[in-house]
Structure formats: C-alpha cells, structure tokens
Coordinates of C-alpha atoms and ligand atoms in Angstrom, one line a residue:
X1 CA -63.0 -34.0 50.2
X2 CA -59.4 -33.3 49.5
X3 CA -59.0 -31.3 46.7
X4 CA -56.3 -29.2 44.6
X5 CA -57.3 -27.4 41.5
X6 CA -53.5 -25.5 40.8
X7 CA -50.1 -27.3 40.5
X8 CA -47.3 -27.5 38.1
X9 CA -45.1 -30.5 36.2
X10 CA -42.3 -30.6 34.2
X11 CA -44.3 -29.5 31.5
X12 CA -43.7 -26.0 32.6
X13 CA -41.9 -25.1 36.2
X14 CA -42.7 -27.7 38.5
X15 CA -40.0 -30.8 39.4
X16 CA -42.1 -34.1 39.0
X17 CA -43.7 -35.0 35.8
X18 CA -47.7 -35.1 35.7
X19 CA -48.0 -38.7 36.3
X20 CA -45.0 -38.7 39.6
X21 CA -47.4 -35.4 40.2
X22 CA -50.6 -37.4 40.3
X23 CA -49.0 -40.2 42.0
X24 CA -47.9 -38.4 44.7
X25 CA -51.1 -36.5 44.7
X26 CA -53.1 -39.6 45.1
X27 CA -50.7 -40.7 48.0
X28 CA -51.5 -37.6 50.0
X29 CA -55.5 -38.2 49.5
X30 CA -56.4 -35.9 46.8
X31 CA -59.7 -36.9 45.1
X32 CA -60.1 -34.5 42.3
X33 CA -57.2 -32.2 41.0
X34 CA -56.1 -29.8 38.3
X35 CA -52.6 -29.8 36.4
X36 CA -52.6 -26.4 35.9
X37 CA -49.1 -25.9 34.0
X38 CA -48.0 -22.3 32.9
X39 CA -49.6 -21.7 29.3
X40 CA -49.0 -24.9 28.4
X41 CA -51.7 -28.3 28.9
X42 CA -49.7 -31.1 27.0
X43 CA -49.1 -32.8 29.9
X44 CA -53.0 -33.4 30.7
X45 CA -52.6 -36.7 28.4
X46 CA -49.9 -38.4 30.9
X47 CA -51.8 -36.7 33.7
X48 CA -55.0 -38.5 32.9
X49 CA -54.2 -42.1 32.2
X50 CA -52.3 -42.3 35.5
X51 CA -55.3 -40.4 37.5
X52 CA -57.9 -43.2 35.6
X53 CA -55.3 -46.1 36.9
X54 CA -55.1 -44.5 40.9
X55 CA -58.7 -43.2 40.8
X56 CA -58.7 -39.6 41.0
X57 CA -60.5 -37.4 39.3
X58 CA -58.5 -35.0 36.6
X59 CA -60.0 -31.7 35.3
X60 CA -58.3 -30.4 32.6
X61 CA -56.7 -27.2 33.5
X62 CA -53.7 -24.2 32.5
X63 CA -52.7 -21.5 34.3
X64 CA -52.3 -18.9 31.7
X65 CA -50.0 -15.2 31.8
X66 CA -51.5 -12.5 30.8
X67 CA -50.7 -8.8 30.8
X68 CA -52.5 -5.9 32.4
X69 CA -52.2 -2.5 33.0
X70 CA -47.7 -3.9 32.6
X71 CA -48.5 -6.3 35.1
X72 CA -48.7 -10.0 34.5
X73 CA -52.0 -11.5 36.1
X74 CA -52.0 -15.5 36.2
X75 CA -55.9 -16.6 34.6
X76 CA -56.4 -20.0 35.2
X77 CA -58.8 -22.3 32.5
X78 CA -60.2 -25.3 34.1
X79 CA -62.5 -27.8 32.1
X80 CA -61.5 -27.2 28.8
X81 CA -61.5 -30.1 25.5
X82 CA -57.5 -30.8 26.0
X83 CA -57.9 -31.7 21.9
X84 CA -58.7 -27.9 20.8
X85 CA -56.3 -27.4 18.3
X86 CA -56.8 -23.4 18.3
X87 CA -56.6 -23.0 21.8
X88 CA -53.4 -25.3 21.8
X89 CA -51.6 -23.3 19.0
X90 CA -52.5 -19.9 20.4
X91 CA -50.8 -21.2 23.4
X92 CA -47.4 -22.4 21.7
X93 CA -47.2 -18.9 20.0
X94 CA -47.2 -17.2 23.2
X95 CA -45.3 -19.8 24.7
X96 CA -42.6 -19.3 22.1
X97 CA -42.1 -15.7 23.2
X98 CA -40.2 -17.2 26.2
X99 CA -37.3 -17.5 24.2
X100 CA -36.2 -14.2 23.4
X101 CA -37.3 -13.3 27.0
X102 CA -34.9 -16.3 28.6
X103 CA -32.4 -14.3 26.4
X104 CA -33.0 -10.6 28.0
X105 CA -33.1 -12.2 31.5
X106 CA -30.0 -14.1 30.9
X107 CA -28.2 -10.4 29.7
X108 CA -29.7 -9.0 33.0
X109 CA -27.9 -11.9 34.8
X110 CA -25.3 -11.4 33.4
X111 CA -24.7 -7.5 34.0
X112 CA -25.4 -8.6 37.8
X113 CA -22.0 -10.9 37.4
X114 CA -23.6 -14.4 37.2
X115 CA -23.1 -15.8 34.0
X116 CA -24.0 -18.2 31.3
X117 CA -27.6 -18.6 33.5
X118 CA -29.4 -19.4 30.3
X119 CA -27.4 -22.7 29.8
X120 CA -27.6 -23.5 33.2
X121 CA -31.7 -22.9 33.3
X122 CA -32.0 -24.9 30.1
X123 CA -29.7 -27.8 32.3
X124 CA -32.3 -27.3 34.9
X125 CA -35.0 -27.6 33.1
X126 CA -33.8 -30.5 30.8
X127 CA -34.7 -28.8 27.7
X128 CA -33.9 -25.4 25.4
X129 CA -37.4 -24.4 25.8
X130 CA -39.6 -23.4 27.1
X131 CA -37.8 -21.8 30.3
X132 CA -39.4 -19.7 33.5
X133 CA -37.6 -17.2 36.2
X134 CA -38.6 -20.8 38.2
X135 CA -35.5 -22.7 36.1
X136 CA -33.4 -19.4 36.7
X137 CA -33.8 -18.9 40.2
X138 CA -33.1 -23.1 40.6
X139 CA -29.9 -22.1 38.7
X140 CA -29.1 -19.5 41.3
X141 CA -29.3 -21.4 44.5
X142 CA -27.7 -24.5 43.1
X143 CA -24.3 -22.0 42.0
X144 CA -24.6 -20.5 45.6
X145 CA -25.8 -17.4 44.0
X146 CA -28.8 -16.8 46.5
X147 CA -29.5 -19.0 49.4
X148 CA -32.6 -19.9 48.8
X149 CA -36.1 -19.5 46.5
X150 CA -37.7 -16.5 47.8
X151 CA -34.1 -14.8 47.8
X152 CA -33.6 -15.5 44.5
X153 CA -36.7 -14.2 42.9
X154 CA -37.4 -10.8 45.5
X155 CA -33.8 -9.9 45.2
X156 CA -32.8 -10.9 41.4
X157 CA -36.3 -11.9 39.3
X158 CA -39.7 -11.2 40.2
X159 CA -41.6 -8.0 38.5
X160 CA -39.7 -5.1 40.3
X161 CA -36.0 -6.8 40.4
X162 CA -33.2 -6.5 37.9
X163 CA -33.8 -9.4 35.9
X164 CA -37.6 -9.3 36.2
X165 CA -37.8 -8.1 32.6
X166 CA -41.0 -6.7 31.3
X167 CA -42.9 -9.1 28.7
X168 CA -46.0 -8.8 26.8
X169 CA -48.4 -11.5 27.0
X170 CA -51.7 -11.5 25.5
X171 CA -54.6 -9.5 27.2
X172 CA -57.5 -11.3 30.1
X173 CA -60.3 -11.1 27.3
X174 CA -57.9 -12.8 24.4
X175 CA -56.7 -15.2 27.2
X176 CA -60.9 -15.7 28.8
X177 CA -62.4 -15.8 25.0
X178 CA -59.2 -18.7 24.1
X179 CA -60.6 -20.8 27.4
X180 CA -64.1 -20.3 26.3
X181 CA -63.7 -21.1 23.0
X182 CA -62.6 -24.5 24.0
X183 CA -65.5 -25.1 26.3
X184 CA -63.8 -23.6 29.3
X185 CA -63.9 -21.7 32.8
X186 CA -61.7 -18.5 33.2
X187 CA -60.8 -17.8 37.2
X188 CA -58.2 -15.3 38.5
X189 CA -55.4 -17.2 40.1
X190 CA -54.0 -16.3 43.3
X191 CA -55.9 -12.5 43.2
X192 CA -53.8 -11.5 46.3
X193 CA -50.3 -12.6 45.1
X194 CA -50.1 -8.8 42.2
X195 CA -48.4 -5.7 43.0
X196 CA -50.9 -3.4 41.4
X197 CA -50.1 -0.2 39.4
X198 CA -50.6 3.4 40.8
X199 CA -54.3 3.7 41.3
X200 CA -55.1 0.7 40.5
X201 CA -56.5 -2.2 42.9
X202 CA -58.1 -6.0 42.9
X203 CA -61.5 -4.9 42.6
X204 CA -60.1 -2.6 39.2
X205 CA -58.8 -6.0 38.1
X206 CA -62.4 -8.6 39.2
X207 CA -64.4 -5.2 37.3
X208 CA -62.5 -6.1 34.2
X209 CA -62.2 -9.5 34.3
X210 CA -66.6 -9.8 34.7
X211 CA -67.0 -7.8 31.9
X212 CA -64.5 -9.8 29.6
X213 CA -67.1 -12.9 30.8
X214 CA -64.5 -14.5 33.3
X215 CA -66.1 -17.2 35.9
X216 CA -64.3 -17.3 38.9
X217 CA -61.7 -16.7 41.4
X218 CA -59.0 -18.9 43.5
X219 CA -60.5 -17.5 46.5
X220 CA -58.7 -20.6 48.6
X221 CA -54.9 -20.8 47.8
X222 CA -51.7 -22.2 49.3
X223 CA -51.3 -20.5 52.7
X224 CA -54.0 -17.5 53.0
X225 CA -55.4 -17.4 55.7
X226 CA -59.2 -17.7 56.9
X227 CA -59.1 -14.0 56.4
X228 CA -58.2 -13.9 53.4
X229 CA -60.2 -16.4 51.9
X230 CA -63.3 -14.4 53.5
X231 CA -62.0 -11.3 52.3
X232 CA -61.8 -13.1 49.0
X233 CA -65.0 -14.8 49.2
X234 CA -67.2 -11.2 49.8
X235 CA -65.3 -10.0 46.8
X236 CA -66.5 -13.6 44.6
X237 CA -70.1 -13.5 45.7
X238 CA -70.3 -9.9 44.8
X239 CA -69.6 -10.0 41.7
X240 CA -71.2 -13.2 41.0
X241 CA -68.3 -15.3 40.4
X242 CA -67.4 -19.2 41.7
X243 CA -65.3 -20.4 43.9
X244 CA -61.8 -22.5 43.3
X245 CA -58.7 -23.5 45.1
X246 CA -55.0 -24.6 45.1
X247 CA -51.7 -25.2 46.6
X248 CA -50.0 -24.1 43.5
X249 CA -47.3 -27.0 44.2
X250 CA -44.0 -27.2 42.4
X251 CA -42.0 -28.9 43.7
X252 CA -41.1 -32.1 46.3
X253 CA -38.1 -30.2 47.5
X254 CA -38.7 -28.9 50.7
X255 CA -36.7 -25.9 50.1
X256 CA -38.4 -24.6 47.3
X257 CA -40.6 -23.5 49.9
X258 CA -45.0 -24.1 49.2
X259 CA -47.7 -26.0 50.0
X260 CA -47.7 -29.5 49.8
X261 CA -50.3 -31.2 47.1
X262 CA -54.0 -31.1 48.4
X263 CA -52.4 -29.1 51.7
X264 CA -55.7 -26.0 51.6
X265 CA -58.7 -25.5 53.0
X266 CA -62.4 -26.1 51.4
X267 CA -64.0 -24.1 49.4
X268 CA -66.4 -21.7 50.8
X269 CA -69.6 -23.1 50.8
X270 CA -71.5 -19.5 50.1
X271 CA -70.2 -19.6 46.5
X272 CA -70.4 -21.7 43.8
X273 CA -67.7 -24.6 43.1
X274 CA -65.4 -24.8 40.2
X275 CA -67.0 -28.1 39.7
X276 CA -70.7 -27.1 39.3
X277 CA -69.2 -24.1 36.8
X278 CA -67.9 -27.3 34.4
X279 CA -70.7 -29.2 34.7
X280 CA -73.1 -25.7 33.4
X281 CA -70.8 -25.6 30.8
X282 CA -70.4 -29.2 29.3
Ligands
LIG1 P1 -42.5 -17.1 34.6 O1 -43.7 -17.8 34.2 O2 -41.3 -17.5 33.8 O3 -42.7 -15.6 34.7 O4 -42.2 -17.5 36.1 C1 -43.0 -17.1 37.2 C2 -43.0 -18.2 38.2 O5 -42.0 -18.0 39.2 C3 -44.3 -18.3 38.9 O6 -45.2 -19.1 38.3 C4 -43.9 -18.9 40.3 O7 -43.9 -20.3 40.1 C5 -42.5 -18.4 40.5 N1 -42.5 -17.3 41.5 C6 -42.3 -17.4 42.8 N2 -42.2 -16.3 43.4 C7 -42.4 -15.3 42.5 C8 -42.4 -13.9 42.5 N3 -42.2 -13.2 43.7 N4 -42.6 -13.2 41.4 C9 -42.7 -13.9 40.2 N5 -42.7 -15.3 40.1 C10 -42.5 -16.0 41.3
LIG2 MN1 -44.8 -21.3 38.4
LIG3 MN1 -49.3 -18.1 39.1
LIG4 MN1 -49.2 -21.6 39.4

C-alpha cells in the first residue's frame, strides 16, 4: 500500500496548500498519509475534509524542532486530537520565536551582501510569519543568489553556514510529553539527516529519546537506501521502538530537489507500524 507519513504545505515550508497537497497525493496513489508541517498542525482541518472527499486516509501529524545537545533534531507527532488547545498554544509560542530569528538571519544575509531577504522571504511565503531558511533560500535562487536549493542552504543556511543562526527550541521530552499529552506518538524524523556534536552519535540521541518515552523512528525516508533503512531498522527493534516513513515532500517544483509524494519504500515488516502505535494509543 502506498503510503507517506512526512510532507509539508503552506502552512509551514512546503508550496501547495494541504488540500492541492492531498490532491496531488491522492493522484499519485497514496492511501494513507501524514501532513506533517513544521511546529505547526492548523492545516490538518483543510487536509482532512479534502482526504474524506478523495478517500484517503489522514493521520494527524507535526514535525516538531527541538534542540539537543545545540543541535536541532526534527520529532515528529503522529495521531494526535488536532483540537488540543495546550498542545496547539505551546506550539504558537515556539512558533512565534521565528520572528526574531527571521530577523538575525536576515542581518546575517545581509553582512554576506544580499539584502532586504526578510521582505523578500515574507513575499515568498505570502505572509510576515511564520518564516523558515526554506522561504530564504527560495528568495536566494529566485534573485540569482545561489543556483539552486542544496546550494543555497550548504553554502549560506543550514546549521554550520553563515546564516545558519543558532536558535533555542524546546527540549525532546517537553516536545514527546506535549505529543503525548494530546494522545500522541513521538518518532525521530529523518535520524540520519543530524550532524552530531563531538562525542556524540545516533544511538546517544535513540538512548535519550526511549527514556523521555518516545515511540518510534522514520526508519524509511525519502531516498535512503536499503541500507540504510536496515541499518535503521536493527537500531528501531533494539530499542523497542516502531516503524514509520516519508518522502518529506515540499514542493512540486522539480528543482527544489526531493522525493515525490508516496515516492518510498515499505515499512519493514520486523517492526511495528506507526499505524498499530495509534491504534494502542486511541
Ligand atoms: P527551519 O525550520 O526554518 O529551520 O528550516 C529548515 C528546513 O530547511 C527543513 O525543514 C528543510 O525543509 C530545509 N532544509 C533542506 N536542507 C537543509 C539543510 N541542509 N539544513 C537545514 N535545513 C534544510
Ligand atoms: Mn522543511
Ligand atoms: Mn525535518
Ligand atoms: Mn520535514
């Protein structure tokens, strides 16, 4: 069954809005999905009345930042009630720290000679706020700055470049208890995308993450290979954790670079399924 349990709209950095996501999802095949936007899950409502109309099945989802040891670490909540109130205004609060962020990368931006890039990200992005290095590094390209996505971020915005500023988000137990509290999962997204600190590796970060009472890990995502997804896999039934899966799509624009909606392999069938972790829960 085709499946994709990570993907972005509007709501936060992707280019088509949950229900042109869900529609396009549902013309690729894709059965059950997540919208998994970046600390943010207002679009679930929108989402959800045009999965009932094509038939697919929605699970409510957010892919939340978090910081550890400096280092951001994606944890994704899946299965959620989308009408917690707490859970939904402990997000906006941390969502509202992207604006004095947007502000420091926009001076770093600026002391690289490209200017007014806040403006232009909030053109992107069609909105003041909330804004992510995604509506940045679209600014980039589309002024000639950097030829393409990848370029953009490795040379000008991710973690270690110039404009990659350091932010504080909340900690993986505040961001697994918040997910719980509503009658979430917690899973580690992408676990092989992090640059981890000196002395510090994945199995420091799954350690941590099991004893805050986290459930799982994107073992399949995007393009990793059936390698990595094994490699992934030993790591998940170690430590007793379940099993989930992504493209982490963005965008239709084929030079954003990605995977295409649904575009991944299954899930491996030694663990347990993101699926059977909601149903426990419920
Ligand atoms: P933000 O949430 O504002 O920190 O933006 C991070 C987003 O940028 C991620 O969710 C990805 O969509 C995108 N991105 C792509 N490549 C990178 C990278 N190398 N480092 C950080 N972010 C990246
Ligand atoms: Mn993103
Ligand atoms: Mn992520
Ligand atoms: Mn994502």
């Amino acid at each position: 069954m085709k499946y994709d349990y990570h993907c972005h709209s509007t709501i936060s950095d992707g280019s088509l809005t949950p229900d042109q996501l869900i529609s396009r999802a549902h013309t690729f095949g894709v059965r059950q999905i997540s919208l998994t936007d970046h600390d943010d899950f207002s679009g679930l409502k929108l989402a959800r009345e045009t999965a009932e109309s094509c038939g697919i099945n929605l699970i409510n989802g957010v892919e939340i930042s978090t910081t550890w040891y400096k280092k951001t670490i994606h944890i994704l909540g899946y299965g959620f009630n989308c009408e917690d109130k707490t859970f939904y205004k402990n997000l906006e609060i941390m969502r509202n720290t992207r604006i004095e962020r947007a502000v420091r990368i926009e001076a770093e931006l600026t002391k690289l000679g490209f200017p007014n890039t806040l403006i232009g990200a909030q053109k992107i992005a069609g909105r003041d706020f909330p804004i992510s290095r995604t509506h940045f590094a679209r600014y980039l390209i589309k002024q000639g700055y950097c030829k393409n996505f990848p370029e953009s971020m490795n040379k000008y915005l991710s973690d270690d470049a110039p404009a990659g500023v350091p932010h504080q988000w909340i900690d993986i137990p505040n961001a697994i208890e918040w997910i719980h509290n509503a009658g979430g999962v917690a899973f580690i997204a992408h676990p092989l995308r992090y640059k981890f600190p000196e002395g510090l590796d994945l199995i420091d970060l799954v350690k941590d993450f099991v004893s805050a009472g986290g459930d799982g890990l994107e073992v399949v995502y995007a393009n990793h290979s059936p390698r990595q997804i094994e490699h992934l896999t030993e790591i998940a039934f170690k430590y007793n954790l379940g099993a989930s899966g992504g493209s982490d799509f963005h965008s239709n624009d084929t030079s954003m670079g990605g995977v295409e909606l649904g575009h991944i392999g299954q899930l491996p069938a030694k663990l347990i399924p993101l699926t059977r972790l909601i149903e426990k829960v419920k």
